[in-house]
Coordinates of C-alpha atoms in Angstrom, one line a residue:
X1 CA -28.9 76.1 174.6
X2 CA -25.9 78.0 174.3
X3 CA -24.2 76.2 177.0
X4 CA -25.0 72.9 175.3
X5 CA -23.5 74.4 171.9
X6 CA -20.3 75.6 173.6
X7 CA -19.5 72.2 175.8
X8 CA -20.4 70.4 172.1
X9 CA -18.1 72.9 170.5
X10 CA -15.7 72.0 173.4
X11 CA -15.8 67.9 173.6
X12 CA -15.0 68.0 169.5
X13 CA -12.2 70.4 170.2
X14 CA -10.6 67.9 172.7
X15 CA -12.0 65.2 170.6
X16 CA -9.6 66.5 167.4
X17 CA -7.3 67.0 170.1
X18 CA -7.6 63.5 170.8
X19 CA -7.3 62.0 167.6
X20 CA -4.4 64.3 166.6
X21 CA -2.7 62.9 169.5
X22 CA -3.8 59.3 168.5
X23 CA -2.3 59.7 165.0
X24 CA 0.9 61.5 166.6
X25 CA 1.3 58.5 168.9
X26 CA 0.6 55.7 166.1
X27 CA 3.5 57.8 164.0
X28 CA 5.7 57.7 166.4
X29 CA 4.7 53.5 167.6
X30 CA 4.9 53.4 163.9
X31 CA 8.7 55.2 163.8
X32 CA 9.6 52.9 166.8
X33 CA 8.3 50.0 164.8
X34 CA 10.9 51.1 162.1
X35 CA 13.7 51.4 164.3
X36 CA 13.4 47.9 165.8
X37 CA 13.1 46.7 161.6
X38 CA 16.1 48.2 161.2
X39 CA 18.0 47.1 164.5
X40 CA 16.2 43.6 163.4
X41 CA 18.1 43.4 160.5
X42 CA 21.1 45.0 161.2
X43 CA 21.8 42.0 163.6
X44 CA 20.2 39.7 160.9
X45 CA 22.9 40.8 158.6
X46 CA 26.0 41.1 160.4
X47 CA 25.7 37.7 162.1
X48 CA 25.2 36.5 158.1
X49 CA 28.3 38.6 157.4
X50 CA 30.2 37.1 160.5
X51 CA 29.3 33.5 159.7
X52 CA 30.4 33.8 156.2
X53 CA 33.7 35.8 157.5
X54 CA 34.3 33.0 160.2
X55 CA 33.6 30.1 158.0
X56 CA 36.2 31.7 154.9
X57 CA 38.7 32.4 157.3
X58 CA 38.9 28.9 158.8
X59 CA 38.6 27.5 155.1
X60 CA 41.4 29.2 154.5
X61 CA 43.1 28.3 157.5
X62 CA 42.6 24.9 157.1
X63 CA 43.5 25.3 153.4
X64 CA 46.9 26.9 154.4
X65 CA 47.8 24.6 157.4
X66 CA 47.3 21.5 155.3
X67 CA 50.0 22.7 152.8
X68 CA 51.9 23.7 155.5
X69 CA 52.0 20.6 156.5
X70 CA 52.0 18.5 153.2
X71 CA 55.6 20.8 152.7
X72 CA 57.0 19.6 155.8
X73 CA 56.2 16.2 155.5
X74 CA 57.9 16.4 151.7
X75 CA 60.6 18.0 153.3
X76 CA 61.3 15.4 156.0
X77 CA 60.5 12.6 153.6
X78 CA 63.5 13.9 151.0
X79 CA 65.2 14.3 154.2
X80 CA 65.1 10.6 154.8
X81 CA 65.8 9.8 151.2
X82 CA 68.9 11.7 151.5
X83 CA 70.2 10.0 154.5
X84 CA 69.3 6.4 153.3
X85 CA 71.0 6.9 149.8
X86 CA 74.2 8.5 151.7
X87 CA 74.8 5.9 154.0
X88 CA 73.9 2.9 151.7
X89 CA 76.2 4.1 149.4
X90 CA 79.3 2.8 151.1
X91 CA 78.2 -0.2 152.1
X92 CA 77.3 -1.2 148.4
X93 CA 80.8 -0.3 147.9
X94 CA 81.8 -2.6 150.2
X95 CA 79.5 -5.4 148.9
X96 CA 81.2 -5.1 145.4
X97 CA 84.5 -5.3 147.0
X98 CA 83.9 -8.4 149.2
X99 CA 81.6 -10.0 146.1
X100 CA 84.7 -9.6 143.8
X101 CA 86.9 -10.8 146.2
X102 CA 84.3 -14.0 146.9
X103 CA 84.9 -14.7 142.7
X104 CA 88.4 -13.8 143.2
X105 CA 88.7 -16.7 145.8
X106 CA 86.7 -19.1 144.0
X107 CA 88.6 -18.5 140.7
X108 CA 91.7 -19.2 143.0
X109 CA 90.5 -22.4 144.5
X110 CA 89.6 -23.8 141.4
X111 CA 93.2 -23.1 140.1
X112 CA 94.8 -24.3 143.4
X113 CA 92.9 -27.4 142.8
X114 CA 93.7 -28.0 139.4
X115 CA 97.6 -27.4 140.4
X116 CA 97.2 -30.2 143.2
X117 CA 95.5 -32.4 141.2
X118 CA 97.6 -31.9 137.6
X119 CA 99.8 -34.1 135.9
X120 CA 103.2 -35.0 137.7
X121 CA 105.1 -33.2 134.9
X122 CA 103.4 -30.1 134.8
X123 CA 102.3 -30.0 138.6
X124 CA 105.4 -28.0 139.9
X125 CA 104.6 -25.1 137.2
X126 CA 101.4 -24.8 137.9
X127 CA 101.9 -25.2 141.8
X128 CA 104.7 -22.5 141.8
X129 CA 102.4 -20.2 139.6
X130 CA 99.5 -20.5 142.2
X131 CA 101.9 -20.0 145.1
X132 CA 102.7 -16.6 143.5
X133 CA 99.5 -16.1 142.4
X134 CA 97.8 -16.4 146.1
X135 CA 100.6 -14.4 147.8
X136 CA 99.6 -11.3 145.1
X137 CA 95.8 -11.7 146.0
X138 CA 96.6 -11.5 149.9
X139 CA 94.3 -13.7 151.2
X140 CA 95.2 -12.5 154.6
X141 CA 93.7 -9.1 153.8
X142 CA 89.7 -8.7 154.6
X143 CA 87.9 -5.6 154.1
X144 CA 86.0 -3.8 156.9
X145 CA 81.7 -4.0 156.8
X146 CA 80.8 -1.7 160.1
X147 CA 79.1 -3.0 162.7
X148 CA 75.0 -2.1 163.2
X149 CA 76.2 0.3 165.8
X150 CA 78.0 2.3 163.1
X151 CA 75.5 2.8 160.7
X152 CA 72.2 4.9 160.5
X153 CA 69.4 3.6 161.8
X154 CA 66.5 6.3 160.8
X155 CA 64.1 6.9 163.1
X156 CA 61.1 10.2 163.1
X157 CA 61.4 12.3 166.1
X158 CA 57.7 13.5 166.4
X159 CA 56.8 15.8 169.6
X160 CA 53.6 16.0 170.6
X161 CA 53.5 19.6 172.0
X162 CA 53.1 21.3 168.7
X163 CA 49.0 20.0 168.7
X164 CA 49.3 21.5 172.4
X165 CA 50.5 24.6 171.0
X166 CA 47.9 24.4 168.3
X167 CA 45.6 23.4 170.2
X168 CA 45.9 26.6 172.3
X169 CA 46.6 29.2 170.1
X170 CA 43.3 27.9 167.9
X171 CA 40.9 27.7 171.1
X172 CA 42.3 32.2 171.4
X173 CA 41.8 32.7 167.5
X174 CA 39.4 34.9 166.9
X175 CA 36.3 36.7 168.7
X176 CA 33.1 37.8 168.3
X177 CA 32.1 41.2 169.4
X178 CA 28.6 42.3 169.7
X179 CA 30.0 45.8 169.4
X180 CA 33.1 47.8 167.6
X181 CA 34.5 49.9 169.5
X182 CA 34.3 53.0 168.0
X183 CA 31.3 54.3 166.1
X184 CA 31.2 57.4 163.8
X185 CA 30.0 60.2 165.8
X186 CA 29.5 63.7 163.2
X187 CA 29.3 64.5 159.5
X188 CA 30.2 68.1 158.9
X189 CA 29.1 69.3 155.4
X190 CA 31.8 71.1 153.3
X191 CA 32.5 73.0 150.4
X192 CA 33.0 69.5 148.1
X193 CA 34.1 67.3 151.1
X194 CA 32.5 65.8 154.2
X195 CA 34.5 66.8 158.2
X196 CA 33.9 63.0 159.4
X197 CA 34.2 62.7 162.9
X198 CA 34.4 59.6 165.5
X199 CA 34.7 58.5 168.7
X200 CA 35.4 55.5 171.0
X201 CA 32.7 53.7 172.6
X202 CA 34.8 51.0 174.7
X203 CA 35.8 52.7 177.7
X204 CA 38.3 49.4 178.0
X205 CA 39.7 49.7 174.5
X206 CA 43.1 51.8 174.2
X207 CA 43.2 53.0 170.4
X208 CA 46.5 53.5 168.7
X209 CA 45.4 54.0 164.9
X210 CA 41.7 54.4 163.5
X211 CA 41.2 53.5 159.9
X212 CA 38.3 55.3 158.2
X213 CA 36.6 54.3 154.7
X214 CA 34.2 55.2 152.3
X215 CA 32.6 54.3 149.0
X216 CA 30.4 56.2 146.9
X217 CA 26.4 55.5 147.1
X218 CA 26.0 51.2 147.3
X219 CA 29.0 50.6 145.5
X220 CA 30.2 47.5 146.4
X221 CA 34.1 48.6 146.8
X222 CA 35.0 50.6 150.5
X223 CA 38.6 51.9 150.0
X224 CA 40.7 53.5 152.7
X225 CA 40.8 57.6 153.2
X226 CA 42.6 58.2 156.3
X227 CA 45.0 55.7 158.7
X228 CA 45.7 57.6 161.6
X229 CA 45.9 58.8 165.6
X230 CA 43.1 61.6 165.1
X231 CA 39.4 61.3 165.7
X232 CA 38.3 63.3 162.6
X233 CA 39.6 64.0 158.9
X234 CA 38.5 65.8 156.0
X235 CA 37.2 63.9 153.1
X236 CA 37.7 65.8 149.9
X237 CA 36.7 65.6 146.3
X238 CA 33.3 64.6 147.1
X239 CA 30.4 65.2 144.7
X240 CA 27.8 67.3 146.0
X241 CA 24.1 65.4 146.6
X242 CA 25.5 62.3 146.7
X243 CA 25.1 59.8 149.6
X244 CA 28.8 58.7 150.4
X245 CA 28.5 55.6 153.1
X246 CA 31.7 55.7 155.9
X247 CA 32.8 53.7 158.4
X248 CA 35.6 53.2 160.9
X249 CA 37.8 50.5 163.3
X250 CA 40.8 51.1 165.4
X251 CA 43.8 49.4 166.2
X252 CA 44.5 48.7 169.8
X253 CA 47.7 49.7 171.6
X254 CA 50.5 47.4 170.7
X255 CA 48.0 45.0 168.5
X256 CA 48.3 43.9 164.8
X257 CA 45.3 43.6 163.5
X258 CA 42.4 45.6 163.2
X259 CA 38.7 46.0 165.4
X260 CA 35.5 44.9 163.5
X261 CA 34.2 48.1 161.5
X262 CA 31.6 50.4 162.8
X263 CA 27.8 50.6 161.5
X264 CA 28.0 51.8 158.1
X265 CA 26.4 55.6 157.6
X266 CA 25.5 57.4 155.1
X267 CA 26.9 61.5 154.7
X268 CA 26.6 63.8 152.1
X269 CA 27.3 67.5 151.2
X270 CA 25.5 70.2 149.8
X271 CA 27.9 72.4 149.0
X272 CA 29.8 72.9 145.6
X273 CA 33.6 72.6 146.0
X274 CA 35.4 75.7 145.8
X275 CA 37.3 76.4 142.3
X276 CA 40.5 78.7 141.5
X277 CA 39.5 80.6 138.3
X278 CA 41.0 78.9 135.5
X279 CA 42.8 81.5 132.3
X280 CA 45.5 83.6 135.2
X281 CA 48.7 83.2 133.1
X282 CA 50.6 83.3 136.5
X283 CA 49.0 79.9 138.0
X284 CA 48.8 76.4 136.6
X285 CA 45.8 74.2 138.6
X286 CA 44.8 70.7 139.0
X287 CA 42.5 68.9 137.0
X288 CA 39.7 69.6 140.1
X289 CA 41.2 72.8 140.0
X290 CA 41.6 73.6 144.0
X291 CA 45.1 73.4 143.7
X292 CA 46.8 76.5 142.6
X293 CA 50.5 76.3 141.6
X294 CA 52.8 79.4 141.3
X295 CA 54.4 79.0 137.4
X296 CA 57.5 80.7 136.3
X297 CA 55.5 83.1 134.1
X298 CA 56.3 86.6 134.9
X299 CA 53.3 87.7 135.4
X300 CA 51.9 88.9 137.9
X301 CA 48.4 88.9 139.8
X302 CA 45.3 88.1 142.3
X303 CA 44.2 84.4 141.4
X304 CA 40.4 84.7 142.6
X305 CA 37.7 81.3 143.6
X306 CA 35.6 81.1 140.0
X307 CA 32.6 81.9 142.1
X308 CA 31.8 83.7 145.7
X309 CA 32.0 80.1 147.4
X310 CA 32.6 80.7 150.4
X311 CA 29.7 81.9 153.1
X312 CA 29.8 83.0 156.4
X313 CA 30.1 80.4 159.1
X314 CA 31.6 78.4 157.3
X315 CA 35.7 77.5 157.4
X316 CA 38.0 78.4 154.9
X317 CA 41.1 76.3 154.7
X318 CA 44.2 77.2 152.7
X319 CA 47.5 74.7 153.1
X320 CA 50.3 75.7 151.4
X321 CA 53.5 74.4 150.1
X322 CA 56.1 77.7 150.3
X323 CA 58.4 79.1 147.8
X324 CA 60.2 82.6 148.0
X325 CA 58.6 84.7 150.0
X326 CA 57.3 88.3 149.3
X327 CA 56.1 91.2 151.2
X328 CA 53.1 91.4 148.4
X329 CA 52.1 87.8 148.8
X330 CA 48.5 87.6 150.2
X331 CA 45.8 84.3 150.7
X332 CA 42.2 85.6 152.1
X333 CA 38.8 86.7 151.1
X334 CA 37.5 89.8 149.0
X335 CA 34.1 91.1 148.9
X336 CA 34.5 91.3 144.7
X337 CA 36.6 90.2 142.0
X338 CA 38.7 93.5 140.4
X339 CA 41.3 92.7 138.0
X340 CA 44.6 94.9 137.9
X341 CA 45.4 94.4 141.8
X342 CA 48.7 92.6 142.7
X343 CA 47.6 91.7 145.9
X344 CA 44.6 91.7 148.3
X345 CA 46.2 93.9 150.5
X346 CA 43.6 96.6 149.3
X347 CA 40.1 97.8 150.5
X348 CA 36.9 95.4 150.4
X349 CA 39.3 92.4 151.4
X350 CA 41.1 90.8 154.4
X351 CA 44.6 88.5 153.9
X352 CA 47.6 87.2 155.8
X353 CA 50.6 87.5 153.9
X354 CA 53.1 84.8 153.6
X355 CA 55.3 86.8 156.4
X356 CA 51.8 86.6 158.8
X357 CA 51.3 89.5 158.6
X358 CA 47.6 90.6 158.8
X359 CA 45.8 93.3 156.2
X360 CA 42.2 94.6 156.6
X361 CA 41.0 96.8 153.8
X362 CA 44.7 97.4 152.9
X363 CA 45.8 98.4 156.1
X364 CA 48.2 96.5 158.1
X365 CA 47.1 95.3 161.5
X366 CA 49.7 95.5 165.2
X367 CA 48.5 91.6 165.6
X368 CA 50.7 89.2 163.5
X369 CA 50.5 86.1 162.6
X370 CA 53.4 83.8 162.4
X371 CA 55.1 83.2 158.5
X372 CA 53.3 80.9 156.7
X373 CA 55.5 77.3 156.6
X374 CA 55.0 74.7 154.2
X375 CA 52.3 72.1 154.9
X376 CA 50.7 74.2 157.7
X377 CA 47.2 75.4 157.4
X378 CA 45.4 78.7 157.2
X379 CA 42.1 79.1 158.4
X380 CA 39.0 82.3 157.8
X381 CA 36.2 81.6 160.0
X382 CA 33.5 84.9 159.9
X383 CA 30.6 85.8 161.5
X384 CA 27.6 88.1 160.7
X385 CA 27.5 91.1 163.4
X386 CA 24.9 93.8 161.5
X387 CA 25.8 97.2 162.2
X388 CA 22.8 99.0 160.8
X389 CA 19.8 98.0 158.5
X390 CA 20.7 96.2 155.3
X391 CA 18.9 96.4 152.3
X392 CA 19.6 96.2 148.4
X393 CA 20.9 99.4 148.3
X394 CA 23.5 98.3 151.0
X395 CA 24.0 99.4 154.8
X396 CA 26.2 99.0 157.3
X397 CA 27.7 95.5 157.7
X398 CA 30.1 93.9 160.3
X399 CA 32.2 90.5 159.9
X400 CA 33.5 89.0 162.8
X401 CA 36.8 87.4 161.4
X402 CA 38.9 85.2 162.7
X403 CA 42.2 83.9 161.0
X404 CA 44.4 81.2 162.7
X405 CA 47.7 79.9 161.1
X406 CA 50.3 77.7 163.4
X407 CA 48.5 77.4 166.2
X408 CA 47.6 81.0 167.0
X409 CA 45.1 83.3 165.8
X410 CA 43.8 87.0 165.7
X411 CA 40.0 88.2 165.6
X412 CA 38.9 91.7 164.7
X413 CA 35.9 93.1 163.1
X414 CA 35.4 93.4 159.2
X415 CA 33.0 96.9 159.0
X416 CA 31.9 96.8 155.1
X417 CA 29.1 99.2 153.6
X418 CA 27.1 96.5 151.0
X419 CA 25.8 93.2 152.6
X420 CA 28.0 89.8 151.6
X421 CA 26.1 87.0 152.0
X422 CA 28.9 85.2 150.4
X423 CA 32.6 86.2 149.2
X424 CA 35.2 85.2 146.9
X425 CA 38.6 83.8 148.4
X426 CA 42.0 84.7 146.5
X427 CA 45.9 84.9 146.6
X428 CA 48.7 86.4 144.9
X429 CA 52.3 85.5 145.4
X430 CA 55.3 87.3 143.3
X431 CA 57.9 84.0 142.9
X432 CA 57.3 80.4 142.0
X433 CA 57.3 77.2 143.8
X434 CA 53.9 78.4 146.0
X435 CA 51.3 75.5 145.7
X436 CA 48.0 76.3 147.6
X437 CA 45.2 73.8 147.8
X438 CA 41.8 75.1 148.8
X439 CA 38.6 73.9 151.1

């Protein structure tokens, strides 16, 4: 009996086991079903999209040829006009000549026959007044009319090659490709931005520029973020929680226009943008305030992040526009806010300063960085290594830092005694002119 119990306990244990594969495999039929909805309609809606972009762009086409060509038939048409009006205009010149001379004549004759057929008394008058009056006239003189083969005769010149040039340059306009490409490859969350990467899928397509967009949630408006050789770029001032949709084409080597876009996808960040602290007399910011500008005031200071933004594996990027350098001047990362300080040169923080050179709790490292140039970047990247146990009342604590800055970088190890889950980033410079932006 207990045998029979056990191989009952048994067949409902693989019978569970059975049905909680069955409902595994009908989720996962049922995912796959999903996925070919989706693929479905994705080839639904981008052959409706191509259709309507074919059929605008050939209405438009046709739309542009036809004035094309209604100008140059206008054109050719005054052309005509102008020729026929220029080279009538001489011969009905010479009409009016030869018609007044054809009255002249006739006036003439009638007076030569009156003469000849006067009265015997007054016939030698008038006789001697025609004589004179015919050898004035010159009747020997005739004026020229040109011959046909002297005068325009308009004809079109039409050659047939330009609907053979048409005809092959509109049979090449245009393709259809079942596939861009280059498709967006990576979303890398940021503090208030989104790291977009892509890549290039055609191993026959030779990319010169890629051309990346975005728009905010559905909104019906993509605008342009980045035009460019590089396969990745930072997308700032992006709200956190909010679905932002990208996509990207390319322009091949040595072409004009651009490849069809990539499938639209959606990318988002959790992360708050980091803030300078707003109220330093010494700093003016920007209206998102991640840009911190040196001002002429005299005064002098650390300009701390409003909050401890920035957490371990993450990077922190600084790029700077330069003004006077100073031996004080300092960008890095500070386990707390402490007003009074000039600089983070000082304990519980790590900095470059503006000459590279590297401090670590206020004391200056042998590695050096190179000076800081305008437009280049600075980088923190930091690692947790734990020393010794960590608790509320603090511990031992390692960070693994790394700083880069033009090109090269130095890594050491960041021994603190309180655990920093997160820090606060900071920089102090002692002239104007320095503008720091912040992500």
């Amino acid at each position: 009996e207990a045998a029979g119990e056990a191989e009952v306990r048994l067949l409902l244990q693989e019978a569970r086991e059975s049905i909680e594969a069955a409902r595994s495999y009908r989720r996962e039929l049922q995912q796959r079903l999903r996925g070919l909805h989706q693929a479905r309609e994705q080839i639904k809606d981008s052959a409706t999209l191509t259709r309507d972009v074919l059929e605008q762009h050939f209405s438009d086409l046709k739309g542009t040829l036809k004035k094309l060509l209604d100008e140059r038939l206008m054109s050719l048409l005054q052309e005509v006009d102008v020729i026929e009006q220029e080279s009538i205009k001489p011969l009905d010149e010479c009409q009016k000549l030869i018609e007044h001379g054809v009255s002249t004549a006739d006036d003439l004759l009638r007076e030569g026959e009156n003469a000849v057929d006067g009265d015997v008394g007054q016939q030698n008058e008038k006789l001697c007044n025609f004589t004179k009056k015919a050898l004035h006239i010159q009747l020997d003189s005739l004026p020229e009319v040109p011959s046909l083969v002297d005068v325009p005769c308009l004809s079109a010149q039409l050659d047939d090659c330009l609907l053979t040039i048409l005809k092959n340059q509109i049979f090449r306009h245009g393709t259809v490709a079942s596939r861009p490409p280059v498709q967006l490859e990576e979303f890398v969350e940021k503090p208030g931005g989104i790291l977009v990467r892509w890549c290039k899928v055609d191993d026959d397509f030779i990319p010169q520029d890629y051309r990346l967009q975005y728009r905010k949630g559905t909104s019906s408006h993509f605008e342009d973020v980045y035009v460019g050789s590089e396969t990745e770029f930072m997308v700032l001032h992006i709200d956190p929680n909010v679905d932002y949709q990208f996509r990207v084409c390319a322009r091949g080597d040595g072409r004009q226009e651009w490849s069809p876009w990539s499938v639209p996808q959606m990318g988002h960040t959790t992360l708050v943008p980091h803030e300078w602290t707003t109220g330093l007399e010494g700093y003016s910011l920007s209206s998102r305030r991640n840009i911190a500008l040196r001002n002429d005031s005299q005064s002098c200071g650390v300009l701390y992040s409003k909050a401890p933004t920035y957490f371990c594996g993450q990077t922190l990027t600084f790029r700077q526009t330069v003004g006077q350098p100073d031996r004080r001047d300092s960008l890095g990362v500070c386990v707390e806010q402490r007003n009074g300080d000039d600089s983070l040169q000082r304990d519980k923080a790590v900095c470059i300063s503006t000459n590279g050179a590297v401090f670590v709790n206020g004391k200056e490292m042998t590695n050096q960085l190179p000076a800081v140039t305008s437009g280049s970047t600075v980088t923190f990247d930091m690692e947790v290594v734990q020393l010794g146990p960590c608790s509320n009342e603090g511990g031992n604590f390692k960070l693994r830092v790394t700083i880069s800055s033009n090109n090269r970088e130095v890594v050491f190890d960041w021994v603190l005694d309180q655990c920093c889950g997160s820090l606060y980033f900071g920089c102090s410079f002692s002239y104007p002119g320095w503008k720091v932006l912040v992500f």
